[in-house]
């Protein structure tokens, strides 16, 4: 397929580099006594951009911290530390999010959780893989029986208030 194959052997090996770099940055900032989320995310995004541009120099990149660079039908979308608050506090529930769209169509997405060494990747025509094994969505059909986990409920309540109210009501 055209999705995960683009990542195989190119971006995925950088996951441990990202983890190590962000870990070193966290230690340095903690020693200085001041921890700024944007510094961590900016350094992580810069590292991801370097890894992508080394392999795909003509591709565009969109990042949460550094905005848009380049103009190409291939566009990488980055969130270097999703769950920054968890990361800063040492809670292992944070991830590095990378997606690729081609001509505006999302074709691949990857979530790497460095502290847990877990990776979920999905691509058009490729299905979804969790640590290399085939994965699928739950067969649970009712919200009452579902498991929902959030690190920042406020973001969900702000962006989707009607869904949030329904979720709270069903969850009891």
mmCIF file of C-alpha atoms in Angstrom:
data_model
loop_
_atom_site.group_PDB
_atom_site.id
_atom_site.type_symbol
_atom_site.label_atom_id
_atom_site.label_comp_id
_atom_site.label_asym_id
_atom_site.label_seq_id
_atom_site.Cartn_x
_atom_site.Cartn_y
_atom_site.Cartn_z
ATOM 1 C CA UNK A 1 0.000 0.000 0.000
ATOM 2 C CA UNK A 2 0.992 3.607 -0.367
ATOM 3 C CA UNK A 3 0.482 4.466 3.292
ATOM 4 C CA UNK A 4 2.559 2.574 5.842
ATOM 5 C CA UNK A 5 5.113 1.635 3.198
ATOM 6 C CA UNK A 6 6.201 5.271 3.065
ATOM 7 C CA UNK A 7 7.009 5.127 6.762
ATOM 8 C CA UNK A 8 8.557 1.663 6.903
ATOM 9 C CA UNK A 9 12.274 1.931 7.498
ATOM 10 C CA UNK A 10 12.304 5.721 7.362
ATOM 11 C CA UNK A 11 10.424 7.503 10.114
ATOM 12 C CA UNK A 12 9.760 4.621 12.512
ATOM 13 C CA UNK A 13 13.469 4.105 13.379
ATOM 14 C CA UNK A 14 13.526 7.708 14.522
ATOM 15 C CA UNK A 15 11.077 6.944 17.314
ATOM 16 C CA UNK A 16 13.853 6.005 19.749
ATOM 17 C CA UNK A 17 15.862 9.043 18.655
ATOM 18 C CA UNK A 18 12.829 11.211 19.411
ATOM 19 C CA UNK A 19 12.369 9.551 22.789
ATOM 20 C CA UNK A 20 16.041 9.972 23.699
ATOM 21 C CA UNK A 21 16.196 13.585 22.524
ATOM 22 C CA UNK A 22 13.014 14.566 24.350
ATOM 23 C CA UNK A 23 14.169 12.737 27.464
ATOM 24 C CA UNK A 24 17.493 14.606 27.461
ATOM 25 C CA UNK A 25 15.690 17.889 26.878
ATOM 26 C CA UNK A 26 13.360 17.196 29.792
ATOM 27 C CA UNK A 27 16.300 16.492 32.109
ATOM 28 C CA UNK A 28 18.106 19.665 30.983
ATOM 29 C CA UNK A 29 15.040 21.823 31.516
ATOM 30 C CA UNK A 30 14.306 20.248 34.905
ATOM 31 C CA UNK A 31 17.879 20.989 36.016
ATOM 32 C CA UNK A 32 17.364 24.625 35.053
ATOM 33 C CA UNK A 33 14.265 24.679 37.246
ATOM 34 C CA UNK A 34 11.894 25.966 34.578
ATOM 35 C CA UNK A 35 9.822 23.751 32.341
ATOM 36 C CA UNK A 36 8.023 25.298 29.409
ATOM 37 C CA UNK A 37 5.757 23.024 27.377
ATOM 38 C CA UNK A 38 6.382 24.946 24.154
ATOM 39 C CA UNK A 39 10.164 24.422 24.447
ATOM 40 C CA UNK A 40 9.702 20.668 24.681
ATOM 41 C CA UNK A 41 7.197 20.444 21.853
ATOM 42 C CA UNK A 42 9.219 22.806 19.664
ATOM 43 C CA UNK A 43 12.383 20.726 20.077
ATOM 44 C CA UNK A 44 10.439 17.541 19.361
ATOM 45 C CA UNK A 45 8.885 19.026 16.236
ATOM 46 C CA UNK A 46 12.241 20.285 15.002
ATOM 47 C CA UNK A 47 13.668 16.782 15.373
ATOM 48 C CA UNK A 48 10.733 15.183 13.521
ATOM 49 C CA UNK A 49 11.048 17.737 10.722
ATOM 50 C CA UNK A 50 14.746 16.917 10.313
ATOM 51 C CA UNK A 51 13.990 13.178 10.137
ATOM 52 C CA UNK A 52 11.261 13.688 7.540
ATOM 53 C CA UNK A 53 13.185 16.182 5.409
ATOM 54 C CA UNK A 54 16.248 13.916 5.397
ATOM 55 C CA UNK A 55 14.202 11.205 3.679
ATOM 56 C CA UNK A 56 11.546 13.277 1.884
ATOM 57 C CA UNK A 57 13.099 16.704 1.162
ATOM 58 C CA UNK A 58 10.338 17.823 -1.210
ATOM 59 C CA UNK A 59 7.444 17.082 1.157
ATOM 60 C CA UNK A 60 5.567 19.765 3.077
ATOM 61 C CA UNK A 61 5.295 19.632 6.867
ATOM 62 C CA UNK A 62 2.625 21.075 9.152
ATOM 63 C CA UNK A 63 3.367 21.185 12.841
ATOM 64 C CA UNK A 64 1.535 22.367 15.886
ATOM 65 C CA UNK A 65 4.518 24.427 17.028
ATOM 66 C CA UNK A 66 6.235 25.612 13.833
ATOM 67 C CA UNK A 67 3.351 25.926 11.382
ATOM 68 C CA UNK A 68 3.575 25.076 7.677
ATOM 69 C CA UNK A 69 6.757 24.655 5.674
ATOM 70 C CA UNK A 70 6.903 23.690 2.024
ATOM 71 C CA UNK A 71 4.249 23.211 -0.611
ATOM 72 C CA UNK A 72 3.745 19.694 -1.895
ATOM 73 C CA UNK A 73 0.944 17.226 -2.539
ATOM 74 C CA UNK A 74 2.676 15.139 0.179
ATOM 75 C CA UNK A 75 2.085 16.803 3.538
ATOM 76 C CA UNK A 76 3.214 15.492 6.923
ATOM 77 C CA UNK A 77 1.226 16.568 9.977
ATOM 78 C CA UNK A 78 3.029 16.502 13.323
ATOM 79 C CA UNK A 79 2.193 16.743 16.978
ATOM 80 C CA UNK A 80 5.534 16.094 18.682
ATOM 81 C CA UNK A 81 4.146 15.666 22.186
ATOM 82 C CA UNK A 82 0.452 14.939 22.403
ATOM 83 C CA UNK A 83 -0.240 14.985 26.121
ATOM 84 C CA UNK A 84 2.424 17.511 27.103
ATOM 85 C CA UNK A 85 1.064 17.814 30.633
ATOM 86 C CA UNK A 86 1.413 14.072 31.143
ATOM 87 C CA UNK A 87 4.933 14.171 29.671
ATOM 88 C CA UNK A 88 6.022 17.023 31.942
ATOM 89 C CA UNK A 89 4.688 15.243 35.027
ATOM 90 C CA UNK A 90 6.282 11.908 34.164
ATOM 91 C CA UNK A 91 2.962 10.202 33.415
ATOM 92 C CA UNK A 92 3.596 7.763 30.538
ATOM 93 C CA UNK A 93 0.403 8.692 28.664
ATOM 94 C CA UNK A 94 1.818 10.957 25.967
ATOM 95 C CA UNK A 95 2.578 10.308 22.346
ATOM 96 C CA UNK A 96 4.276 11.435 19.189
ATOM 97 C CA UNK A 97 1.678 11.806 16.420
ATOM 98 C CA UNK A 98 2.657 11.732 12.747
ATOM 99 C CA UNK A 99 0.294 11.637 9.781
ATOM 100 C CA UNK A 100 0.738 11.873 6.041
ATOM 101 C CA UNK A 101 -1.773 13.171 3.566
ATOM 102 C CA UNK A 102 -1.409 13.026 -0.197
ATOM 103 C CA UNK A 103 -3.349 15.587 -2.217
ATOM 104 C CA UNK A 104 -5.435 16.374 0.854
ATOM 105 C CA UNK A 105 -6.334 12.738 1.571
ATOM 106 C CA UNK A 106 -5.092 11.256 4.871
ATOM 107 C CA UNK A 107 -3.260 8.054 3.963
ATOM 108 C CA UNK A 108 -1.342 7.091 7.085
ATOM 109 C CA UNK A 109 -1.284 7.953 10.775
ATOM 110 C CA UNK A 110 1.024 6.832 13.541
ATOM 111 C CA UNK A 111 0.857 7.280 17.302
ATOM 112 C CA UNK A 112 4.008 6.303 19.179
ATOM 113 C CA UNK A 113 3.899 6.198 22.991
ATOM 114 C CA UNK A 114 7.616 6.303 23.872
ATOM 115 C CA UNK A 115 7.302 5.715 27.616
ATOM 116 C CA UNK A 116 5.305 2.541 26.957
ATOM 117 C CA UNK A 117 7.158 1.609 23.748
ATOM 118 C CA UNK A 118 3.791 1.155 22.029
ATOM 119 C CA UNK A 119 2.965 2.112 18.458
ATOM 120 C CA UNK A 120 -0.339 2.186 16.620
ATOM 121 C CA UNK A 121 -0.234 2.806 12.874
ATOM 122 C CA UNK A 122 -2.954 2.752 10.263
ATOM 123 C CA UNK A 123 -2.993 3.399 6.546
ATOM 124 C CA UNK A 124 -5.360 3.342 3.615
ATOM 125 C CA UNK A 125 -5.540 -0.229 2.371
ATOM 126 C CA UNK A 126 -3.224 -1.379 5.159
ATOM 127 C CA UNK A 127 -5.581 -1.660 8.113
ATOM 128 C CA UNK A 128 -4.379 -0.860 11.592
ATOM 129 C CA UNK A 129 -1.403 -2.344 13.413
ATOM 130 C CA UNK A 130 -0.544 -2.188 17.086
ATOM 131 C CA UNK A 131 3.128 -3.006 17.685
ATOM 132 C CA UNK A 132 3.146 -4.811 14.352
ATOM 133 C CA UNK A 133 0.090 -6.955 15.096
ATOM 134 C CA UNK A 134 -3.214 -6.525 13.325
ATOM 135 C CA UNK A 135 -5.660 -4.405 15.346
ATOM 136 C CA UNK A 136 -9.306 -3.454 15.000
ATOM 137 C CA UNK A 137 -11.910 -1.373 16.744
ATOM 138 C CA UNK A 138 -13.955 -2.876 19.546
ATOM 139 C CA UNK A 139 -17.176 -4.711 18.762
ATOM 140 C CA UNK A 140 -18.867 -2.907 21.685
ATOM 141 C CA UNK A 141 -21.914 -1.130 20.311
ATOM 142 C CA UNK A 142 -23.187 0.785 23.324
ATOM 143 C CA UNK A 143 -21.449 3.680 25.011
ATOM 144 C CA UNK A 144 -22.333 2.239 28.426
ATOM 145 C CA UNK A 145 -20.138 -0.792 27.706
ATOM 146 C CA UNK A 146 -17.262 1.118 26.142
ATOM 147 C CA UNK A 147 -13.974 2.128 27.723
ATOM 148 C CA UNK A 148 -13.146 5.800 27.270
ATOM 149 C CA UNK A 149 -9.861 7.267 28.452
ATOM 150 C CA UNK A 150 -9.015 10.965 28.333
ATOM 151 C CA UNK A 151 -5.995 12.891 29.542
ATOM 152 C CA UNK A 152 -7.597 16.312 29.043
ATOM 153 C CA UNK A 153 -11.395 16.160 29.305
ATOM 154 C CA UNK A 154 -11.569 19.971 29.088
ATOM 155 C CA UNK A 155 -10.409 19.881 25.478
ATOM 156 C CA UNK A 156 -13.231 17.497 24.582
ATOM 157 C CA UNK A 157 -15.823 19.491 26.502
ATOM 158 C CA UNK A 158 -14.692 22.719 24.811
ATOM 159 C CA UNK A 159 -14.548 21.346 21.275
ATOM 160 C CA UNK A 160 -17.550 18.991 21.353
ATOM 161 C CA UNK A 161 -19.850 20.055 24.199
ATOM 162 C CA UNK A 162 -22.895 18.029 23.098
ATOM 163 C CA UNK A 163 -20.865 14.830 22.798
ATOM 164 C CA UNK A 164 -19.186 15.550 26.138
ATOM 165 C CA UNK A 165 -22.548 15.935 27.892
ATOM 166 C CA UNK A 166 -23.796 12.687 26.349
ATOM 167 C CA UNK A 167 -20.615 10.902 27.390
ATOM 168 C CA UNK A 168 -20.857 12.157 30.984
ATOM 169 C CA UNK A 169 -24.493 11.098 31.194
ATOM 170 C CA UNK A 170 -23.798 7.589 29.857
ATOM 171 C CA UNK A 171 -20.678 7.112 31.980
ATOM 172 C CA UNK A 172 -22.586 7.983 35.122
#
